[in-house]
Structure formats: C-alpha cells, structure tokens
Tab-separated table of N, CA, C and O in Angstrom:
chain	number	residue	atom	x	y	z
A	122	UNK	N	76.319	5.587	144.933
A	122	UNK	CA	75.441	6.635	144.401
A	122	UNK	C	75.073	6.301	142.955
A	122	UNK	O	75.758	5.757	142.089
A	123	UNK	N	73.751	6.789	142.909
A	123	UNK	CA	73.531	6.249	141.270
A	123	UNK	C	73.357	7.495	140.127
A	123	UNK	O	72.559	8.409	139.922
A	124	UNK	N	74.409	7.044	139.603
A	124	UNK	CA	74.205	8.156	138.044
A	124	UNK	C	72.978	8.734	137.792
A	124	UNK	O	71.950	8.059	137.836
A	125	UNK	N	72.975	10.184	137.472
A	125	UNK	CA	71.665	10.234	137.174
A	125	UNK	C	72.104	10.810	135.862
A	125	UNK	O	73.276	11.050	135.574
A	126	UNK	N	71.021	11.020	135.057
A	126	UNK	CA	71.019	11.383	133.298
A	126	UNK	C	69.931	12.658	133.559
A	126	UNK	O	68.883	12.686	134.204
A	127	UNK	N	70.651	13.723	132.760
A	127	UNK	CA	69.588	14.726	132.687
A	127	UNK	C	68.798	14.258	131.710
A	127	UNK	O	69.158	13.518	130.794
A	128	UNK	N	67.502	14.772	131.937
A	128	UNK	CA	66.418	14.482	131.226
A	128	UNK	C	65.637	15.383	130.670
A	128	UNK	O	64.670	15.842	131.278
A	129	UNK	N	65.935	15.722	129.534
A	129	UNK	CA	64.952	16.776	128.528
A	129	UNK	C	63.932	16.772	127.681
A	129	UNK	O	64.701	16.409	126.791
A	130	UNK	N	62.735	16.852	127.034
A	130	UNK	CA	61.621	17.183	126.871
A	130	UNK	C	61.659	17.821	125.251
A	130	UNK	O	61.971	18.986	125.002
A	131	UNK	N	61.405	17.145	124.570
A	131	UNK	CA	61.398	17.556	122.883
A	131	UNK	C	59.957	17.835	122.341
A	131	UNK	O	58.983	17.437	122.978
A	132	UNK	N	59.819	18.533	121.142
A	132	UNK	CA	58.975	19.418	120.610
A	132	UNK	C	57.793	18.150	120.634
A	132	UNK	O	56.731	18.031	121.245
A	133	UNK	N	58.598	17.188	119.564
A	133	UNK	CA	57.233	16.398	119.985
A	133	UNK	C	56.442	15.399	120.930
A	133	UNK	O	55.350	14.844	121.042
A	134	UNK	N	57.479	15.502	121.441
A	134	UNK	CA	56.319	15.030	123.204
A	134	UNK	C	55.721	15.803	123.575
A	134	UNK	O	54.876	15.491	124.414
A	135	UNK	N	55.832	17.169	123.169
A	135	UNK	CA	54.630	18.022	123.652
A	135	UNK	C	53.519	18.081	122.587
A	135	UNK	O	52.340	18.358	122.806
A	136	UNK	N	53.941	17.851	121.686
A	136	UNK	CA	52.935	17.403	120.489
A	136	UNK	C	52.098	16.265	120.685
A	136	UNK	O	50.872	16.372	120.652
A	137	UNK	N	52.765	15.022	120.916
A	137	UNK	CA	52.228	14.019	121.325
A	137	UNK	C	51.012	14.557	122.768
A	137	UNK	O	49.827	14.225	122.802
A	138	UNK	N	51.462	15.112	123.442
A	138	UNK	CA	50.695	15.746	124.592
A	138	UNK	C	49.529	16.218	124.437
A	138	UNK	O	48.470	15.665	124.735
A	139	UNK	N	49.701	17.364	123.918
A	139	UNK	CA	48.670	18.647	122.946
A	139	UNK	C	47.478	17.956	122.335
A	139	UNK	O	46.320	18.326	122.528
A	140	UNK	N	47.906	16.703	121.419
A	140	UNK	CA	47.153	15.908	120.838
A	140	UNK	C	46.550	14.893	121.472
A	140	UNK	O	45.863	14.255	120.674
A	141	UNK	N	46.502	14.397	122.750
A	141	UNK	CA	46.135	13.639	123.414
A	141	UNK	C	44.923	14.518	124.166
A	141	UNK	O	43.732	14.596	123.867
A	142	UNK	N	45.595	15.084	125.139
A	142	UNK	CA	44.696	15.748	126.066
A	142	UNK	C	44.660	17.910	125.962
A	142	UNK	O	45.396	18.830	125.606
A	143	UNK	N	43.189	17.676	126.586
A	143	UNK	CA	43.205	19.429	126.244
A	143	UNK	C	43.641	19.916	127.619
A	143	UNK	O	43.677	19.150	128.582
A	144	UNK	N	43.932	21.050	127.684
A	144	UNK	CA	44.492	22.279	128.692
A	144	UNK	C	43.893	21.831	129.944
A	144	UNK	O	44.568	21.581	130.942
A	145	UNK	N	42.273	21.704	129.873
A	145	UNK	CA	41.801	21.928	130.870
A	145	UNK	C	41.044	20.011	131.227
A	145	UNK	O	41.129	19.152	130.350
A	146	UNK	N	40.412	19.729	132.554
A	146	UNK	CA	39.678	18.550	132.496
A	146	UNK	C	38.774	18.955	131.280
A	146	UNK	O	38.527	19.990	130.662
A	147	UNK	N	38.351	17.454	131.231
A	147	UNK	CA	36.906	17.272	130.510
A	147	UNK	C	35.902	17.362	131.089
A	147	UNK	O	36.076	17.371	132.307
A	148	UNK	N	34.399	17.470	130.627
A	148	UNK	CA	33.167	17.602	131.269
A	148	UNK	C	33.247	16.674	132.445
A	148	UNK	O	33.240	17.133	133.587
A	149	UNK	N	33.338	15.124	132.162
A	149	UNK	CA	33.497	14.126	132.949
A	149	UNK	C	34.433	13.856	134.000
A	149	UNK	O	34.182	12.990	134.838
A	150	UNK	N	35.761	14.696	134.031
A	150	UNK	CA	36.749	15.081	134.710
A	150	UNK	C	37.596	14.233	134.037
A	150	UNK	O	38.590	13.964	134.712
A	151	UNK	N	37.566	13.639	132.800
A	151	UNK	CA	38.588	13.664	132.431
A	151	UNK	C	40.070	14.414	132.424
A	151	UNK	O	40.105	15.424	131.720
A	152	UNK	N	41.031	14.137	132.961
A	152	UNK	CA	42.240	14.675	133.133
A	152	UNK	C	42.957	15.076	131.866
A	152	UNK	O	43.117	14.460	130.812
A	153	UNK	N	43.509	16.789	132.418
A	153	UNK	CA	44.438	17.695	131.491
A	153	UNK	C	45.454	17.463	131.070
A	153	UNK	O	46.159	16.728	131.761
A	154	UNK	N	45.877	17.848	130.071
A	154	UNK	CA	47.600	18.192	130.068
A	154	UNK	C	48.106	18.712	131.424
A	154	UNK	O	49.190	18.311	131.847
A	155	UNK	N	47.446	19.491	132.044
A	155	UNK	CA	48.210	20.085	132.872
A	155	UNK	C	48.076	18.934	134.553
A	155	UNK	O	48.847	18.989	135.512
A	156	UNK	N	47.152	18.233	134.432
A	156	UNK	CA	46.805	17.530	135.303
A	156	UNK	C	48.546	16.314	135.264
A	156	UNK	O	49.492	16.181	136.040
A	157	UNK	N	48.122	15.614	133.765
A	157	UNK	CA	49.196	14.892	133.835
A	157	UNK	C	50.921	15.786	134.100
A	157	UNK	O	51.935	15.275	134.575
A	158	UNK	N	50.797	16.748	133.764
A	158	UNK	CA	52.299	17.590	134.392
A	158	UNK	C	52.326	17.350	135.869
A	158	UNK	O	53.395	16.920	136.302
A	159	UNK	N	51.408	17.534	136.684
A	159	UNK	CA	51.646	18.000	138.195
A	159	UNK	C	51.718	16.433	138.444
A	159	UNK	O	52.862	16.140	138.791
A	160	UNK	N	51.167	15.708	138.403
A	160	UNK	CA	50.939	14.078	138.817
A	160	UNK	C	51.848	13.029	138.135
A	160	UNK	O	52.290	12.086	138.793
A	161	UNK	N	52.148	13.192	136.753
A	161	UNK	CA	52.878	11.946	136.035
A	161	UNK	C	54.139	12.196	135.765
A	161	UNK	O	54.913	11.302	136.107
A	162	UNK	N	54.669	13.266	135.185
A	162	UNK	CA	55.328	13.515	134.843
A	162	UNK	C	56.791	13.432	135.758
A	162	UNK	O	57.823	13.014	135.234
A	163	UNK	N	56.755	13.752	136.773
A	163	UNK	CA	58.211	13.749	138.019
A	163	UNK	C	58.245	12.121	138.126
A	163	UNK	O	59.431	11.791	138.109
A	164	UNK	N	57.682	11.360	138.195
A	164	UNK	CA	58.313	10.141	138.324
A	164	UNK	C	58.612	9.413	137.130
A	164	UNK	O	59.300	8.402	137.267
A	165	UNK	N	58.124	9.818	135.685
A	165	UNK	CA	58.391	9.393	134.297
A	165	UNK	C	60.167	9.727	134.607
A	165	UNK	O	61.050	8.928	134.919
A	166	UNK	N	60.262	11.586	134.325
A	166	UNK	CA	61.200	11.895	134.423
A	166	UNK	C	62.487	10.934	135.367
A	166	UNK	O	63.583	10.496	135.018
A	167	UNK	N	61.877	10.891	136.432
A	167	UNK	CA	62.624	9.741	137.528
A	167	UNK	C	63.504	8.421	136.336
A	167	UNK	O	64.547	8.333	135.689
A	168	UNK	N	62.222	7.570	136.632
A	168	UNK	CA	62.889	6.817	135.883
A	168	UNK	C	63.948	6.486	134.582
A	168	UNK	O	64.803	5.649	134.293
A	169	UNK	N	63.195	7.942	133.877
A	169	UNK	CA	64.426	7.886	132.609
A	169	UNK	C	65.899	8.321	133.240
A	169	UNK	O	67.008	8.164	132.729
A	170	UNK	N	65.593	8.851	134.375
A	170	UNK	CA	66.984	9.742	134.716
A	170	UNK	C	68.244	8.852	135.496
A	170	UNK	O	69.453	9.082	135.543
A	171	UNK	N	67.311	7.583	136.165
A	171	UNK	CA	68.088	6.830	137.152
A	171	UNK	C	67.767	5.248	136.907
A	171	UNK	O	68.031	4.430	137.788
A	172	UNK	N	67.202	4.874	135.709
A	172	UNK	CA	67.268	3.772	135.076
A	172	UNK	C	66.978	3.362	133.589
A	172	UNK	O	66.438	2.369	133.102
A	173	UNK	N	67.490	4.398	133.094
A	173	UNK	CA	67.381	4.223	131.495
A	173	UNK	C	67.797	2.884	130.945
A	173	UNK	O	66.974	2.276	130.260
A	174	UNK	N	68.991	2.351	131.168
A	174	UNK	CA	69.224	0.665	130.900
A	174	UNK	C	68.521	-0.248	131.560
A	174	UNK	O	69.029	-1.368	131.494
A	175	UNK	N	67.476	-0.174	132.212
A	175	UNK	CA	66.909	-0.985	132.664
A	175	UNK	C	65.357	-0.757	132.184
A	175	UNK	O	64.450	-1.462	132.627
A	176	UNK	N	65.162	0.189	131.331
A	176	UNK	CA	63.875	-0.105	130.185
A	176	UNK	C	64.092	-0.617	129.151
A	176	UNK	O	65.080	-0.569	128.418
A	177	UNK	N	62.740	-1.352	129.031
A	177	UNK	CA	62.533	-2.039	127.705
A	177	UNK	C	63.327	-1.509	125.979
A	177	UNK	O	62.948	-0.465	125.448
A	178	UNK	N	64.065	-2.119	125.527
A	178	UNK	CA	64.685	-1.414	124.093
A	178	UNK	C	63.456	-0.988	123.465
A	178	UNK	O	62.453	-1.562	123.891
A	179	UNK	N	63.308	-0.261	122.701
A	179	UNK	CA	62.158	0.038	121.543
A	179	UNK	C	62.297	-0.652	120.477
A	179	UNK	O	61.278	-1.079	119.936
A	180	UNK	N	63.227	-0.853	120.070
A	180	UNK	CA	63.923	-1.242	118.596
A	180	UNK	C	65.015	-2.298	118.777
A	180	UNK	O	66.074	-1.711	119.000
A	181	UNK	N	65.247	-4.242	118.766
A	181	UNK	CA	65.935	-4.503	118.386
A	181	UNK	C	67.213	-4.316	118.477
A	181	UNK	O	67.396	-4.250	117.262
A	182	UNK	N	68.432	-4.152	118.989
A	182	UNK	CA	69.554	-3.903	118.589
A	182	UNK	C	70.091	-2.616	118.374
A	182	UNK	O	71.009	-2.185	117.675
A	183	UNK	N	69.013	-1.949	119.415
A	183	UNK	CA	68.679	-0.371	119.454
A	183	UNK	C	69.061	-0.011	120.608
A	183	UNK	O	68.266	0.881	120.907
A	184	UNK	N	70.051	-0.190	121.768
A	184	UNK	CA	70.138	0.225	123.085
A	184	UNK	C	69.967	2.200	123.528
A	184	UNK	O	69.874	2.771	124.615
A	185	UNK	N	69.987	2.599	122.432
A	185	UNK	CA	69.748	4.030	122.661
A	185	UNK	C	68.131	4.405	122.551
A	185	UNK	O	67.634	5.518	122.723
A	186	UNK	N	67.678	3.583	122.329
A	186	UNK	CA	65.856	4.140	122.233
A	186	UNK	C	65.724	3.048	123.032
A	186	UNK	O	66.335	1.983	122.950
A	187	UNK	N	64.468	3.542	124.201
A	187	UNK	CA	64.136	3.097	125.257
A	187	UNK	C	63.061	3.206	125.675
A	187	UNK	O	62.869	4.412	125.831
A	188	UNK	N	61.806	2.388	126.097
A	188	UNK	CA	60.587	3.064	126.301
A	188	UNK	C	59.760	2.586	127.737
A	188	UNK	O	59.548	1.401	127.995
A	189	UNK	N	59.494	3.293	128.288
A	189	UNK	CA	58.847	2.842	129.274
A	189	UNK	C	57.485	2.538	129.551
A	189	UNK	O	56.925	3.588	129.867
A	190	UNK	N	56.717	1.594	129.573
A	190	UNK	CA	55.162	1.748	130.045
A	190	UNK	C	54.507	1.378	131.252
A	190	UNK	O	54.732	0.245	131.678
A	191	UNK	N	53.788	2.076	131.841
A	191	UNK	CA	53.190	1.831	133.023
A	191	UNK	C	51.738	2.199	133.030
A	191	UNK	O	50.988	2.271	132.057
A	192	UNK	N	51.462	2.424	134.327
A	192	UNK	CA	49.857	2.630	134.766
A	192	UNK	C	50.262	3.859	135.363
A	192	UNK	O	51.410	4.250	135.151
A	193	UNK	N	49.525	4.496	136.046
A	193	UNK	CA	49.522	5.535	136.475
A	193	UNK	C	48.532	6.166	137.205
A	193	UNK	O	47.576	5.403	137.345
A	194	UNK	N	48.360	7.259	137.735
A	194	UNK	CA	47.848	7.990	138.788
A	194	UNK	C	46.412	8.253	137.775
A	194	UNK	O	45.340	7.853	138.231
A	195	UNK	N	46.429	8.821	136.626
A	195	UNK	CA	45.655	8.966	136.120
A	195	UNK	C	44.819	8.603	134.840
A	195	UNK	O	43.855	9.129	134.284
A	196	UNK	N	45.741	7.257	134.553
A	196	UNK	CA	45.474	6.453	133.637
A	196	UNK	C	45.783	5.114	133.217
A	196	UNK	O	46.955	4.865	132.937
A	197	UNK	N	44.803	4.100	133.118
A	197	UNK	CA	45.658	2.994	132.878
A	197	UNK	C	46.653	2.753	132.342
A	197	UNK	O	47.494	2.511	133.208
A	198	UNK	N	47.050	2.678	131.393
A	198	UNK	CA	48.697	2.723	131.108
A	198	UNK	C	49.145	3.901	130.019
A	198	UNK	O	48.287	4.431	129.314
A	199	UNK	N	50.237	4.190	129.951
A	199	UNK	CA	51.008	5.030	129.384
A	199	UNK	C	52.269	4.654	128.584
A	199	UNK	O	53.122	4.017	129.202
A	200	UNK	N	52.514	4.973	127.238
A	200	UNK	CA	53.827	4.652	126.912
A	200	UNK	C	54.908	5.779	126.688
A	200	UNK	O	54.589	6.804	126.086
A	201	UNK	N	55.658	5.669	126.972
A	201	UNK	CA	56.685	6.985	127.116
A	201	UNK	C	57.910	6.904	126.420
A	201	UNK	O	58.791	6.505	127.182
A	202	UNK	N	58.488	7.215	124.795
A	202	UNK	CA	59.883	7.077	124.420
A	202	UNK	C	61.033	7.653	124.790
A	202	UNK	O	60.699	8.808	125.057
A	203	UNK	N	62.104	7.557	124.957
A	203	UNK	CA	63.458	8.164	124.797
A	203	UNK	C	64.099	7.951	124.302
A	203	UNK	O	64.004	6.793	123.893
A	204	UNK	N	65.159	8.609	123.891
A	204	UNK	CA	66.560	8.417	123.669
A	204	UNK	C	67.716	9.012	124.155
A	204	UNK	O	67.805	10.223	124.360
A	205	UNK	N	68.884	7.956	124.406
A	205	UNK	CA	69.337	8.544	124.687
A	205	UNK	C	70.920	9.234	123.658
A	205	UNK	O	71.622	8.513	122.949
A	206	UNK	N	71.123	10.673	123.859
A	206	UNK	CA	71.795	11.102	123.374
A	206	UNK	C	73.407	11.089	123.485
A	206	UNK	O	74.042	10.778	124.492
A	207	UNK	N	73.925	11.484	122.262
A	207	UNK	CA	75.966	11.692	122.674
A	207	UNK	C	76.148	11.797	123.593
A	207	UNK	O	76.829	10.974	124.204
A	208	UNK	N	75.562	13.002	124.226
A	208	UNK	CA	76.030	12.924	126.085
A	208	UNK	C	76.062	12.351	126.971
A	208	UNK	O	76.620	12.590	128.041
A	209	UNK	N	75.111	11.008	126.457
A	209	UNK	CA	74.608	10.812	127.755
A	209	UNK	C	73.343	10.988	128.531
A	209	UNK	O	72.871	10.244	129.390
A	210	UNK	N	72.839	12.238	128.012
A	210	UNK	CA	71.144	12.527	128.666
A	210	UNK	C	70.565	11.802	127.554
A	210	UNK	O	70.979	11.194	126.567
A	211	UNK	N	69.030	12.204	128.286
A	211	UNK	CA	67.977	11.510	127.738
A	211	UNK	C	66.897	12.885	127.026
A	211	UNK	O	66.993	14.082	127.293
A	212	UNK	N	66.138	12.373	126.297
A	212	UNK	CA	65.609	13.164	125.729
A	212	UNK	C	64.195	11.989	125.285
A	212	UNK	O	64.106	10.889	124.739
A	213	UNK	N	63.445	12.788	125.768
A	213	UNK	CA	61.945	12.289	125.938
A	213	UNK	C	61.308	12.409	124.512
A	213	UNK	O	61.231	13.611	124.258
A	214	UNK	N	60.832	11.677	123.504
A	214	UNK	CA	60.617	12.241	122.181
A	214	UNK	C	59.057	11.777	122.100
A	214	UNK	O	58.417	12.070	121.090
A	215	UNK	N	58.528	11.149	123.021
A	215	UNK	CA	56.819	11.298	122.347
A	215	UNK	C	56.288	10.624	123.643
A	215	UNK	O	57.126	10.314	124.490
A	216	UNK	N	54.890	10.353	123.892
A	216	UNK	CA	53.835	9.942	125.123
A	216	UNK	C	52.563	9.635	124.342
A	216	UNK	O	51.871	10.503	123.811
A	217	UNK	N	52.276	8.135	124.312
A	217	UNK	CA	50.405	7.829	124.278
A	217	UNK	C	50.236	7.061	125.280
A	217	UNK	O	50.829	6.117	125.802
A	218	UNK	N	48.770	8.001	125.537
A	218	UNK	CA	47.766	7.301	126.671
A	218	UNK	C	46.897	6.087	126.147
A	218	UNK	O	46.682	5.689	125.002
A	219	UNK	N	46.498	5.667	127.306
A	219	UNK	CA	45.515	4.658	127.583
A	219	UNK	C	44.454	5.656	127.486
A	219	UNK	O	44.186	6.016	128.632
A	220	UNK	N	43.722	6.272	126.616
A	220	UNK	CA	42.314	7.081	126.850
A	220	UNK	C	41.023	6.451	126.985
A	220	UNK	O	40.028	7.175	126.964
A	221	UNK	N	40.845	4.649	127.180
A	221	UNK	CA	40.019	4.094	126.761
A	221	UNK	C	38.952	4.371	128.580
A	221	UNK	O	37.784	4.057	128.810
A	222	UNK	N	39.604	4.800	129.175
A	222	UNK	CA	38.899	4.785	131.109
A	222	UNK	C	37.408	5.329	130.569
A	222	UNK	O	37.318	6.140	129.647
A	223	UNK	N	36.576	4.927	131.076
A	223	UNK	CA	35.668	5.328	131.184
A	223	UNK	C	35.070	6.726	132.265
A	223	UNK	O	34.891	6.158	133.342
A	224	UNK	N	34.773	7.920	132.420
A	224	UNK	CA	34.812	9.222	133.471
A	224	UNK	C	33.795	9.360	133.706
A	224	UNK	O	33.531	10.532	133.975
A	225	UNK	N	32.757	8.498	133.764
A	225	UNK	CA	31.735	9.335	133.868
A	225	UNK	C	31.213	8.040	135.133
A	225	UNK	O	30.158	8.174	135.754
C-alpha cells in the first residue's frame, strides 16, 4: 500500500489562482478558476499526495520543496509548488499557467 500525504492548499496558491484566471470563462472560452478546480486540480492533488519524492526538487539541496509540471486538460503546461511540512503533509504554496493557448 502506498503512503499517502495529506495535501493542503495555502493562501497563496489561491492568490497565485485569483491572479491568473477570473471566476468565470473568458469571451473566447477561455477557462476559469473554477473550471481548473473541477478538471485539474484532483489529480495535482493526487500526485503531491502519493508521489511527492518522486518530483522534481525546486531548490538544490532542498528535498522539502518540490514542484511539479505538466500539461493538462486545460492547458499546456502548468507549474505547481509544494512543500513539504514537519508532519509530513504537503502544502501546495503557489500555481502558474501556460496562458499563452490561443481560444479563439
């Protein structure tokens, strides 16, 4: 069975969020905040939860900051930080998109 790490969600990854994308699509259908919740987000979470040592270090000699990047459902790629904490969990501390897709 494989360890899993709870995985929690900090002020500024939702900042990072907020500042990326608005509430709703764009004219072009550019995708929401809320779009990327229902679609990206459960398998981000995934991975930090059941393979945190097996992402990329962020930092050098840093095994507690960890970052993941991929592609995605709704965007070419994505970068996603963590860390992980005393306990043991993870804690998600920021998200930038690939916004360069063209929607129209």
């Amino acid at each position: 069975m494989t360890n899993r790490r709870v995985v929690r969600v900090t002020a500024s990854f939702w900042e990072d969020l907020d500042n990326q994308l608005e509430p709703e699509r764009g004219p072009n259908g550019e995708p929401s905040s809320v779009d990327f919740l229902s679609v990206e987000v459960v398998e981000i979470v995934e991975r930090f939860a059941v393979g945190f040592h097996e992402l990329a270090p962020l930092f050098p000699g840093r095994s507690d900051y960890r970052v993941l990047v991929k592609g995605g459902m709704l965007f070419m790629a994505m970068k996603v930080i963590g860390v992980e904490t005393q306990d043991g969990s993870v804690e998600l501390i920021g998200i930038e998109f690939d916004l360069s897709m063209d929607w129209e």
